[in-house]
XYZ file of C-alpha atoms in Angstrom:
741
model
C 5.616 -5.354 27.511
C 2.848 -7.521 25.986
C 3.257 -10.614 23.817
C 1.247 -12.483 21.265
C 2.693 -15.102 18.944
C 3.569 -12.584 16.223
C 3.573 -9.217 18.004
C 5.431 -7.449 20.795
C 4.000 -4.305 22.352
C 6.750 -2.432 24.180
C 5.963 0.700 26.185
C 8.736 2.953 27.451
C 7.434 5.268 30.170
C 8.249 6.889 33.494
C 6.857 4.848 36.373
C 6.988 7.883 38.673
C 4.990 10.271 36.487
C 1.984 10.261 34.180
C 2.823 10.708 30.525
C 0.456 11.307 27.672
C -0.497 8.299 25.553
C -2.834 8.038 22.578
C -6.231 7.346 24.191
C -7.664 3.853 23.847
C -10.885 5.509 22.704
C -9.062 6.806 19.635
C -6.950 3.730 18.906
C -7.853 0.572 20.845
C -4.862 -1.695 21.429
C -5.092 -5.377 20.549
C -5.013 -7.528 23.643
C -2.081 -9.681 24.685
C -2.495 -13.425 24.890
C -1.574 -14.589 28.386
C -1.070 -18.121 27.136
C 1.655 -17.132 24.657
C 4.943 -18.876 25.365
C 7.778 -16.414 24.611
C 10.074 -19.336 23.843
C 7.921 -20.431 20.890
C 6.878 -16.984 19.629
C 7.786 -15.860 16.115
C 9.701 -12.865 17.513
C 11.761 -12.559 20.679
C 12.679 -9.686 22.994
C 16.051 -9.230 24.680
C 17.466 -6.419 26.800
C 20.345 -5.307 28.974
C 19.617 -3.287 32.086
C 22.713 -1.077 32.341
C 22.914 0.814 30.141
C 19.397 -0.013 29.050
C 19.174 -1.323 25.507
C 16.815 -3.759 23.885
C 16.507 -5.785 20.719
C 13.772 -7.696 18.944
C 14.675 -10.530 16.639
C 13.035 -13.106 14.391
C 13.052 -16.540 15.967
C 13.393 -18.558 12.767
C 16.493 -16.752 11.486
C 17.813 -14.880 14.558
C 17.754 -11.690 12.458
C 17.655 -8.465 14.430
C 14.520 -6.504 13.541
C 14.875 -3.596 15.968
C 17.860 -2.860 18.199
C 18.969 0.119 20.275
C 22.367 -1.410 21.031
C 25.169 1.179 20.660
C 22.538 3.938 20.453
C 21.630 5.983 23.543
C 17.996 6.122 24.585
C 17.070 9.627 25.774
C 13.963 10.087 27.893
C 13.074 13.644 28.910
C 9.732 15.295 29.757
C 9.472 16.761 26.252
C 11.812 14.585 24.278
C 12.037 10.895 23.508
C 14.922 9.689 21.355
C 15.264 6.110 20.117
C 17.523 4.879 17.356
C 17.704 1.465 15.705
C 20.122 0.010 13.207
C 18.805 -0.992 9.791
C 20.225 -3.393 7.280
C 22.244 -1.875 4.452
C 20.038 -0.781 1.531
C 16.976 -1.434 3.678
C 13.591 -1.626 1.961
C 11.486 0.721 4.104
C 7.880 1.671 3.350
C 5.317 3.835 5.141
C 5.905 6.702 7.603
C 3.278 8.916 6.075
C 1.655 10.902 4.885
C 4.151 11.899 2.175
C 4.519 12.356 -1.579
C 7.898 10.699 -2.083
C 8.621 7.314 -3.634
C 6.850 4.318 -2.125
C 10.175 2.803 -1.033
C 11.821 5.401 1.179
C 15.386 6.607 0.653
C 17.915 5.524 3.277
C 20.047 8.669 3.143
C 19.224 12.112 4.543
C 15.525 11.461 5.016
C 13.591 13.373 7.675
C 9.907 12.526 7.916
C 8.031 14.983 10.128
C 4.612 14.045 11.465
C 2.667 17.167 12.468
C -0.516 17.755 10.495
C -0.860 20.952 8.547
C -2.672 22.374 5.581
C -0.363 21.455 2.692
C -1.545 23.082 -0.519
C 0.280 21.450 -3.399
C 1.241 18.441 -1.213
C 4.937 19.333 -1.552
C 7.615 16.644 -1.405
C 9.713 16.322 1.718
C 7.277 18.020 4.094
C 4.680 17.102 6.673
C 1.217 16.852 5.132
C -2.363 16.255 6.261
C -2.132 12.746 7.704
C -0.054 11.020 10.360
C 0.695 7.312 10.171
C 3.816 6.512 12.196
C 4.270 2.955 10.968
C 6.829 1.418 8.661
C 7.388 -1.949 7.039
C 10.844 -3.315 6.397
C 10.964 -6.028 3.770
C 13.758 -8.546 3.396
C 14.040 -11.694 1.337
C 13.642 -13.592 4.600
C 10.427 -11.840 5.583
C 8.668 -8.583 6.400
C 8.096 -6.876 9.722
C 6.320 -3.699 10.768
C 7.090 -1.166 13.472
C 4.330 1.077 14.792
C 5.640 4.130 16.683
C 2.412 4.749 18.548
C 2.392 8.435 19.388
C 0.408 11.501 18.336
C 2.912 14.102 19.531
C 4.936 15.922 16.925
C 7.870 13.840 15.741
C 10.770 13.588 13.332
C 11.768 10.195 11.989
C 15.177 10.236 10.373
C 16.757 7.589 8.165
C 20.380 7.999 7.221
C 23.517 6.096 6.296
C 26.815 7.292 7.724
C 30.327 5.933 7.899
C 30.784 4.026 11.123
C 27.150 4.014 12.212
C 25.765 2.329 9.084
C 22.098 2.768 8.222
C 19.900 3.860 11.113
C 16.368 4.972 11.823
C 16.053 7.665 14.481
C 12.828 8.517 16.296
C 12.688 12.001 17.876
C 9.376 12.929 19.463
C 8.382 15.876 21.651
C 6.380 13.844 24.181
C 4.541 10.597 24.740
C 5.786 7.183 25.705
C 4.893 4.220 23.509
C 6.602 2.119 20.903
C 4.662 -0.798 19.475
C 6.764 -3.224 17.473
C 4.755 -5.660 15.403
C 5.179 -8.566 13.042
C 2.599 -9.072 10.297
C -0.200 -7.522 12.356
C -0.294 -3.874 11.279
C -3.838 -4.427 10.041
C -4.985 -5.451 13.538
C -3.228 -2.573 15.295
C -4.405 0.068 12.815
C -7.874 -1.564 12.741
C -9.782 -3.129 9.891
C -12.487 -1.114 8.198
C -15.707 -1.192 10.207
C -17.634 -2.481 7.232
C -17.596 -2.261 3.483
C -18.330 1.240 2.259
C -21.581 1.728 0.340
C -21.253 -0.097 -2.970
C -21.655 3.095 -4.969
C -19.374 5.298 -2.869
C -15.972 4.765 -4.461
C -17.062 5.038 -8.045
C -16.982 8.017 -10.432
C -17.691 11.276 -8.644
C -17.445 14.897 -9.707
C -16.820 17.842 -7.392
C -15.982 21.505 -7.936
C -15.444 24.297 -5.419
C -17.800 27.208 -5.964
C -20.843 25.385 -7.281
C -23.929 25.626 -5.109
C -27.353 24.084 -5.471
C -28.601 27.069 -3.440
C -27.979 29.552 -6.267
C -30.092 29.363 -9.403
C -27.202 29.847 -11.844
C -25.088 27.236 -10.104
C -28.053 24.865 -9.877
C -28.354 24.973 -13.647
C -24.603 24.403 -13.948
C -24.710 21.382 -11.622
C -27.680 19.913 -13.470
C -25.881 20.539 -16.744
C -22.807 18.632 -15.606
C -24.933 15.617 -14.721
C -26.787 15.797 -18.044
C -23.593 16.163 -20.044
C -21.994 13.132 -18.397
C -25.081 11.147 -19.309
C -25.147 12.461 -22.867
C -21.466 11.573 -23.285
C -22.192 8.059 -21.937
C -19.609 8.475 -19.186
C -20.625 6.852 -15.886
C -21.179 9.261 -12.974
C -22.241 7.919 -9.603
C -22.262 11.092 -7.487
C -22.234 14.866 -8.021
C -20.912 17.075 -5.213
C -20.943 20.755 -4.413
C -18.038 22.056 -2.356
C -17.783 24.636 0.467
C -20.342 27.163 -0.773
C -23.047 25.455 1.292
C -20.859 25.808 4.415
C -22.547 28.992 5.618
C -21.541 28.420 9.245
C -18.192 26.595 9.226
C -17.419 27.448 12.863
C -19.235 28.439 16.027
C -19.164 32.207 16.372
C -18.163 33.824 19.679
C -21.372 35.729 20.511
C -22.070 35.502 24.262
C -25.366 36.726 25.684
C -26.980 36.958 22.247
C -29.157 33.837 22.248
C -26.934 32.030 19.749
C -27.923 28.425 20.468
C -24.785 26.678 19.249
C -22.535 28.886 21.364
C -24.793 28.760 24.402
C -25.079 24.971 24.394
C -21.326 24.536 24.053
C -20.675 27.015 26.836
C -23.128 25.268 29.137
C -21.405 21.963 28.448
C -17.974 23.608 28.883
C -16.648 22.040 25.679
C -14.746 24.973 24.151
C -10.986 25.008 23.942
C -9.558 27.041 26.802
C -6.648 29.458 26.702
C -3.901 29.209 29.307
C -5.755 31.573 31.671
C -8.983 29.569 31.429
C -10.856 31.853 29.033
C -12.392 30.595 25.810
C -9.770 30.219 23.092
C -10.712 32.261 20.036
C -9.449 31.626 16.541
C -9.998 32.403 12.877
C -11.166 29.784 10.404
C -11.484 29.354 6.667
C -13.621 29.534 4.576
C -14.753 33.083 5.331
C -18.554 32.986 5.662
C -18.816 36.769 5.536
C -16.910 37.030 2.261
C -19.105 34.323 0.794
C -22.222 36.072 2.016
C -21.181 39.314 0.282
C -20.325 37.588 -2.971
C -23.359 35.286 -3.122
C -26.070 37.108 -1.225
C -25.897 34.520 1.562
C -26.771 33.431 4.161
C -30.550 33.860 4.419
C -31.901 36.554 6.726
C -31.149 35.931 10.408
C -33.915 34.840 12.747
C -32.061 36.325 15.748
C -30.679 39.795 16.439
C -26.973 40.088 15.546
C -24.572 41.121 18.320
C -23.729 44.779 18.786
C -20.730 45.718 16.693
C -19.048 47.189 19.787
C -19.362 43.988 21.832
C -15.896 43.104 23.235
C -14.787 39.775 21.804
C -12.462 38.854 24.685
C -15.244 38.592 27.261
C -15.567 35.211 28.912
C -19.296 34.799 29.413
C -22.210 32.529 28.745
C -25.774 33.350 27.858
C -27.528 35.135 30.669
C -24.635 35.453 33.103
C -20.916 35.996 33.302
C -18.932 32.812 33.729
C -16.098 32.342 36.143
C -12.769 31.785 34.414
C -11.471 28.436 35.604
C -8.106 27.230 34.461
C -8.002 23.626 33.304
C -5.027 21.696 34.575
C -2.233 21.416 32.045
C 1.408 20.447 31.960
C 2.766 23.222 34.127
C 6.420 24.008 33.863
C 6.723 22.775 30.273
C 7.256 25.072 27.326
C 4.709 23.622 24.946
C 4.699 26.591 22.584
C 8.414 26.325 21.848
C 9.656 22.979 23.159
C 13.393 22.332 23.558
C 13.426 20.083 20.495
C 12.050 21.710 17.348
C 10.577 19.287 14.819
C 10.950 20.167 11.133
C 7.424 21.529 10.749
C 7.149 23.037 7.263
C 4.679 25.611 8.617
C 7.243 26.931 11.113
C 6.342 27.167 14.805
C 4.080 24.439 16.150
C 1.154 26.848 16.557
C 1.563 28.602 13.228
C -1.723 28.651 11.288
C -3.435 26.440 13.847
C -4.600 26.321 17.455
C -2.024 27.186 20.102
C -0.386 24.117 21.543
C -1.014 25.285 25.122
C -4.792 25.341 24.888
C -6.759 22.732 26.823
C -9.551 20.429 25.743
C -12.671 19.695 27.760
C -11.343 16.237 28.654
C -8.229 17.771 30.201
C -5.899 16.952 27.322
C -3.540 19.574 25.999
C -3.392 20.556 22.344
C 0.351 19.834 22.426
C -0.452 16.135 22.759
C -3.694 15.677 20.891
C -2.878 18.253 18.204
C -6.394 19.455 17.508
C -6.173 22.077 14.825
C -8.331 24.893 13.560
C -5.999 25.929 10.778
C -6.373 29.323 9.172
C -6.522 27.544 5.836
C -8.011 24.189 6.734
C -11.055 23.448 8.880
C -9.408 20.377 10.413
C -5.771 19.597 9.844
C -4.349 17.631 12.714
C -2.794 14.497 14.176
C -5.803 13.136 16.040
C -8.623 15.597 15.584
C -9.343 14.768 11.937
C -9.810 11.102 12.774
C -11.807 11.893 15.925
C -14.026 14.309 14.002
C -14.533 11.725 11.267
C -15.470 9.114 13.839
C -18.049 11.410 15.429
C -19.448 12.225 11.983
C -19.650 8.515 11.184
C -21.473 7.861 14.457
C -23.860 10.767 13.859
C -24.715 9.415 10.414
C -25.334 5.987 11.921
C -27.680 7.538 14.438
C -29.530 9.344 11.661
C -29.618 6.325 9.335
C -29.365 3.271 11.610
C -27.971 0.154 10.014
C -26.741 1.860 6.846
C -23.135 2.309 5.812
C -21.693 5.786 5.857
C -19.672 7.924 3.473
C -17.253 10.213 5.338
C -14.459 11.714 3.232
C -11.450 13.382 4.866
C -7.887 14.330 4.106
C -6.732 14.455 7.750
C -6.070 10.992 9.141
C -4.310 9.178 11.953
C -3.682 5.465 12.330
C -6.983 3.617 12.462
C -8.915 6.150 10.374
C -9.606 3.557 7.682
C -12.126 1.991 10.033
C -14.495 4.884 9.375
C -13.499 7.070 6.447
C -12.594 7.512 2.843
C -9.426 9.506 2.184
C -8.426 11.914 -0.522
C -4.793 12.860 -0.832
C -5.188 16.626 -0.564
C -4.823 19.687 -2.758
C -2.616 18.425 -5.574
C -1.652 20.217 -8.771
C -2.638 19.461 -12.353
C 0.785 18.265 -13.441
C 2.616 15.039 -14.222
C 4.624 14.769 -10.977
C 1.395 14.811 -8.956
C -0.143 12.289 -11.342
C 2.722 9.852 -10.796
C 3.098 10.589 -7.054
C -0.529 9.625 -6.566
C 0.318 5.957 -7.182
C 2.664 5.792 -4.194
C 0.063 7.771 -2.246
C -2.735 5.265 -2.766
C -0.350 2.349 -2.169
C 0.699 3.801 1.177
C -2.859 4.425 2.285
C -4.399 1.168 1.134
C -1.569 -1.323 1.623
C 0.456 0.068 4.574
C -1.830 2.392 6.565
C -4.994 0.338 6.014
C -7.127 3.202 4.757
C -8.497 1.204 1.826
C -10.834 3.732 0.187
C -8.243 6.274 -0.968
C -7.660 8.383 -4.062
C -6.176 11.591 -5.414
C -8.062 14.439 -7.100
C -8.199 13.221 -10.698
C -6.848 15.649 -13.312
C -5.522 17.730 -10.409
C -7.130 20.135 -7.962
C -5.147 23.340 -8.571
C -4.012 25.016 -11.785
C -5.203 24.136 -15.293
C -5.085 20.570 -16.501
C -4.378 19.582 -20.111
C -6.193 17.234 -22.431
C -3.335 14.729 -22.451
C -2.845 14.763 -18.688
C -6.566 14.520 -17.963
C -6.969 11.593 -20.381
C -4.161 9.656 -18.710
C -5.416 10.601 -15.238
C -8.995 9.559 -16.011
C -7.695 6.081 -16.838
C -5.341 5.834 -13.856
C -8.102 7.165 -11.598
C -10.399 4.392 -12.785
C -8.187 2.116 -10.692
C -8.098 4.292 -7.578
C -10.258 2.779 -4.852
C -11.875 6.223 -4.382
C -12.462 7.857 -7.776
C -13.224 11.585 -7.803
C -12.567 14.378 -10.299
C -12.202 17.502 -8.131
C -10.828 20.955 -8.906
C -10.682 24.487 -7.603
C -12.182 27.827 -8.475
C -10.313 29.901 -11.018
C -9.180 26.932 -13.098
C -10.636 25.594 -16.322
C -13.486 23.118 -16.180
C -12.172 19.557 -16.318
C -15.175 17.267 -16.545
C -14.269 14.246 -18.626
C -16.691 15.178 -21.419
C -14.931 18.512 -22.105
C -12.510 16.906 -24.571
C -13.333 14.079 -27.029
C -10.102 12.219 -26.220
C -10.647 12.449 -22.466
C -14.255 11.320 -22.882
C -13.168 8.252 -24.837
C -10.389 7.478 -22.355
C -12.877 7.706 -19.473
C -15.435 5.503 -21.230
C -12.835 2.824 -21.963
C -11.365 2.746 -18.461
C -14.730 2.958 -16.712
C -16.077 0.093 -18.763
C -13.260 -1.997 -17.245
C -13.929 -0.624 -13.759
C -17.640 -1.369 -13.895
C -17.133 -4.854 -15.300
C -14.719 -5.426 -12.384
C -16.905 -3.862 -9.673
C -17.891 -7.191 -8.111
C -14.228 -8.193 -7.989
C -13.415 -4.826 -6.373
C -16.320 -5.130 -3.953
C -15.153 -8.587 -2.912
C -11.678 -7.154 -2.259
C -13.166 -4.503 0.056
C -15.148 -7.166 1.872
C -11.950 -9.133 2.485
C -10.269 -5.957 3.753
C -13.077 -5.643 6.295
C -13.001 -9.311 7.317
C -9.266 -9.917 7.672
C -7.383 -6.758 6.625
C -6.205 -8.066 3.238
C -5.105 -4.957 1.274
C -7.289 -3.872 -1.632
C -4.166 -2.591 -3.418
C -0.844 -4.392 -3.571
C 2.619 -3.227 -4.558
C 4.218 -5.895 -6.707
C 6.543 -7.043 -3.934
C 3.558 -8.079 -1.794
C 2.850 -10.802 -4.344
C 6.474 -11.413 -5.391
C 8.391 -11.001 -2.110
C 11.381 -13.004 -3.370
C 11.930 -10.842 -6.450
C 14.254 -7.910 -5.593
C 13.310 -6.188 -8.845
C 9.837 -5.510 -7.444
C 10.962 -3.852 -4.209
C 11.256 -0.348 -5.652
C 8.398 -0.413 -8.172
C 5.768 2.244 -7.510
C 4.474 3.128 -10.979
C 2.628 -0.186 -11.303
C 0.316 -1.844 -8.805
C -2.166 -4.645 -8.349
C -5.812 -3.917 -7.595
C -6.756 -6.834 -5.409
C -4.665 -9.924 -5.972
C -4.984 -10.187 -9.702
C -5.375 -6.954 -11.737
C -2.003 -5.478 -12.753
C -2.202 -1.791 -13.731
C 0.725 -0.253 -15.675
C -0.184 3.352 -16.578
C 1.766 5.575 -18.950
C 3.607 8.058 -16.721
C 5.451 10.407 -19.094
C 4.174 13.464 -20.906
C 3.031 12.788 -24.490
C 4.382 9.218 -24.351
C 2.585 6.394 -26.149
C 4.590 3.614 -24.529
C 5.436 2.438 -21.041
C 8.146 0.185 -19.633
C 6.310 -2.369 -17.507
C 7.871 -4.994 -15.264
C 6.489 -8.528 -15.520
C 7.644 -10.918 -12.777
C 8.430 -14.528 -13.601
C 4.786 -15.500 -13.965
C 2.035 -15.700 -16.554
C -0.276 -12.767 -17.246
C -3.132 -12.097 -19.667
C -3.922 -8.860 -21.466
C -7.283 -7.674 -20.096
C -8.357 -6.255 -23.471
C -7.321 -9.116 -25.773
C -7.053 -11.987 -23.240
C -3.780 -12.990 -24.919
C -1.204 -14.603 -22.598
C 1.950 -12.683 -21.663
C 4.768 -14.719 -20.180
C 6.764 -12.722 -17.664
C 10.460 -13.429 -17.219
C 11.349 -11.118 -14.345
C 12.212 -8.302 -16.732
C 10.966 -4.978 -18.034
C 8.972 -5.013 -21.263
C 8.248 -2.003 -23.481
C 4.525 -1.785 -24.152
C 4.130 0.439 -27.203
C 1.215 1.839 -29.172
C -0.502 2.852 -25.936
C -2.647 5.663 -27.283
C -4.310 8.380 -25.213
C -7.453 6.322 -24.661
C -5.742 3.121 -23.495
C -4.239 1.965 -20.204
C -2.360 -1.356 -20.016
C -4.148 -3.752 -17.656
C -3.275 -7.423 -17.200
C -4.788 -10.350 -15.338
C -2.338 -12.170 -13.094
C -2.328 -15.889 -13.750
C -4.035 -18.068 -11.170
C -7.261 -16.049 -10.941
C -10.923 -16.692 -11.641
C -12.565 -13.292 -12.092
C -16.299 -12.692 -11.637
C -16.926 -10.000 -14.267
C -20.073 -8.432 -15.646
C -20.482 -9.029 -19.381
C -20.586 -5.282 -19.961
C -20.383 -2.057 -17.989
C -23.173 0.350 -17.064
C -23.741 4.007 -16.237
C -24.340 3.385 -12.508
C -23.834 0.603 -9.984
C -27.623 0.281 -9.767
C -27.933 -0.341 -13.501
C -24.985 -2.731 -13.328
C -26.961 -5.119 -11.124
C -29.048 -6.027 -14.188
C -25.995 -7.170 -16.164
C -25.183 -10.880 -16.364
C -21.942 -12.314 -15.019
C -19.177 -14.006 -16.940
C -16.440 -15.994 -15.216
C -12.959 -15.517 -16.660
C -10.528 -18.317 -15.817
C -6.872 -17.225 -16.100
C -4.758 -20.279 -15.207
C -1.385 -19.841 -13.534
C 1.765 -21.636 -14.552
C 0.525 -24.750 -12.758
C -2.683 -24.712 -14.777
C -4.827 -23.892 -11.734
C -6.857 -20.806 -10.800
C -9.212 -19.683 -8.053
C -11.335 -16.740 -6.999
C -14.137 -15.606 -4.752
C -17.247 -13.474 -5.037
C -19.129 -11.615 -2.310
C -22.464 -9.906 -3.001
C -24.963 -8.184 -0.694
C -27.397 -5.278 -0.883
C -24.516 -2.778 -0.946
C -25.806 -0.469 1.782
C -26.478 -2.404 4.997
C -23.895 -2.779 7.754
C -25.378 -6.160 8.625
C -27.083 -7.388 5.437
C -30.054 -9.685 5.815
C -28.700 -11.891 3.030
C -25.360 -12.445 1.328
C -23.997 -14.537 -1.505
C -20.483 -15.915 -1.109
C -19.042 -18.030 -3.892
C -15.806 -19.949 -4.340
C -14.521 -20.668 -7.845
C -11.761 -23.262 -8.243
C -10.271 -24.423 -11.550
C -7.937 -27.412 -11.698
C -7.181 -30.094 -14.283
C -9.677 -28.594 -16.691
C -12.566 -28.579 -14.203
C -14.179 -25.402 -12.835
C -16.115 -25.913 -9.591
C -18.410 -23.073 -8.509
C -19.881 -23.481 -5.052
C -21.094 -21.392 -2.150
C -24.104 -19.923 -0.440
C -26.615 -17.935 -2.452
C -28.659 -16.121 0.165
C -28.690 -12.803 -1.707
C -30.485 -13.068 -5.018
C -28.248 -11.489 -7.657
C -31.138 -11.819 -10.103
C -29.013 -12.453 -13.183
C -27.368 -15.319 -15.040
C -23.891 -16.623 -15.571
C -23.873 -15.804 -19.263
C -20.649 -17.626 -20.065
C -17.338 -18.978 -18.865
C -14.108 -17.995 -20.630
C -10.995 -20.101 -20.127
C -7.727 -18.423 -21.168
C -4.405 -19.829 -22.270
C -5.813 -23.033 -23.761
C -3.314 -24.471 -26.226
C -5.706 -26.776 -28.107
C -9.408 -26.888 -28.815
C -11.170 -28.956 -26.131
C -12.572 -32.320 -27.128
C -15.202 -32.347 -24.406
C -17.122 -29.635 -22.569
C -19.684 -30.659 -19.934
C -21.893 -28.672 -17.573
C -22.844 -30.771 -14.546
C -22.141 -33.900 -16.562
C -24.174 -32.825 -19.617
C -22.396 -32.117 -22.901
C -22.400 -28.511 -24.140
C -19.896 -29.101 -26.954
C -22.141 -27.533 -29.565
C -22.211 -24.187 -27.820
C -18.463 -23.986 -27.183
C -16.209 -21.743 -29.291
C -12.405 -21.771 -29.450
C -10.208 -18.869 -30.573
C -7.065 -20.453 -32.001
C -5.092 -17.195 -32.119
C -5.875 -16.112 -28.570
C -6.160 -19.546 -26.953
C -9.558 -18.651 -25.437
C -12.388 -21.118 -24.898
C -15.855 -19.526 -24.694
C -18.644 -21.606 -23.176
C -22.088 -19.933 -23.224
C -24.168 -21.024 -20.226
C -27.099 -18.682 -19.521
C -27.844 -20.334 -16.182
C -29.166 -18.506 -13.101
C -26.375 -17.555 -10.734
C -28.108 -19.049 -7.717
C -26.650 -22.545 -7.435
C -23.476 -24.612 -7.497
C -22.276 -25.977 -10.810
C -19.308 -27.758 -12.366
C -17.909 -27.094 -15.826
C -15.456 -29.545 -17.376
C -13.275 -28.370 -20.287
C -11.042 -31.199 -21.497
């Protein structure tokens, strides 16, 4: 057991035998602090030796956070069972990936973690990602529990008479439990660096388009042109799968196939139980694509003889000796004694067999590498490991530059390297609304900050109404991509006038907020601060916020309340006991800890509010790309809180370098009518502060001064909205003070 002031790392293992653990190379553990005094730590550990039970409790309140008392601990070679009591009506979040509500139910819930291809991302089943961590929030505080294991597992939450509410952890191997307090971000790892500035912003992707085929090339070019003509921002255009002419290494021994020969020489292929190369089938089918599209180009090597036996274990030039890699002999890893609730059926169904061995001696049963029949990489660890290798390869190819690696298969810690999309959703309203809980889980619990769902839906035909609403909601995803499948209608935003207008309106807000967003991602890299926040993160004492998952905060201060019902033009939005400001009108909205009906929300509008207490660094207007946006001036919007104060920060760099040569970091503090802007201005933003806007001002100011000089003549006051506008037009490369009294 290891201690730091706010974290306990407890490992349950067999001292007489080696048990699989998640490798440090995949998920480095934070180090214990030898100087920590357990008596003064924020959490304490207690145990009894016979029968063995343990408990972890909060020092300040003596509340039990995790306790196995009255619950047997079972420790078998292929089964680990731990159960803890939960408080009644516990507020539990996490344990993903899933498509249920953000706050998990406490009755009859089984969450299975065993990665699989999950077309349609169905509720109540195991999906693409595995993040075995949960937060429990109470009025007295929040704690997290990280069940550090990559073996298949079921986590069950239930409430029964006599036993109360419990969380049960049933896993088919492994050894570790890591119980943490406030330090999930450190354990799961902060992002390695901010993603490229452009990488999260509007992207379009469609399966079946190829820049290699003349007709598709024209189609791709047309999409880009039409977005431009419709004045809808588009940062990136993708093609999907059709360029994957060789999605797997073919088994062609003795034929001079370089990829196979090199892998065989290095002995890296998965091995079957008898030591021969493990052979599998993958998707997409390159041969079917070749027939349909006239691809791939003519071979430069002779193809293998059609009568060549495929179950021959050989390498180029000579027959190889079959050598069996050591495994876990005596264990039934294909059908273990405890069967997890894998929605795909048997553990090896539609994936690699769980008894195959990796080159490093690890068994598939533990590491769960997958070559799914319907997904190139759907797994517990392999997706993250593959993403890491891809990230490293891109760094080697483009040293010093940030990478863009997008995956749907993640394990804890993946956010350090990748962007995440939530899988093959459907074009329907349930998937639209479920996406909000999905991005909240990824960005605020699992620390995968750059996350988003396929906007307008991946499968089936979208509708004009749904796509309009989704375009606006998607404008507030960290990762914004419109992506759909073959066989469905085209769903580019310009296809419908209403959707085009909705996209323009929402993207104008997104682009004006990009520097605020970018600063939030920088903070996520520096200290793990979430880029998205459920309302209870900011209002932890308000029980009404604990179950809200149809509203969220982007960063600390932008409240998004999308319409979530078909054909509705209103939405019931919860406003905590705080002051807010309508982003569109800047009018103040006083929250009273109650739900408010926002009506007249037409199909091109999404309700967005500024949380009081913020100073926002906005651009005066949007642009078509992040590059063009750099030429737009800034405006600082001061939205005072109930105490009349506000603050904010701004981080700017070149947007592409891992270690930028220059940065600008600015602090903006407003108090008693005085705005102080100060910082370091190493990176030249090259534009001005066009104006400062102060919201919620009850009376016209009598005096406005910039660095002690009167600018009264330039000031304007909107009596109806309570907004003071002060034009400045000064270069944003120095400190300044603005007094509005």
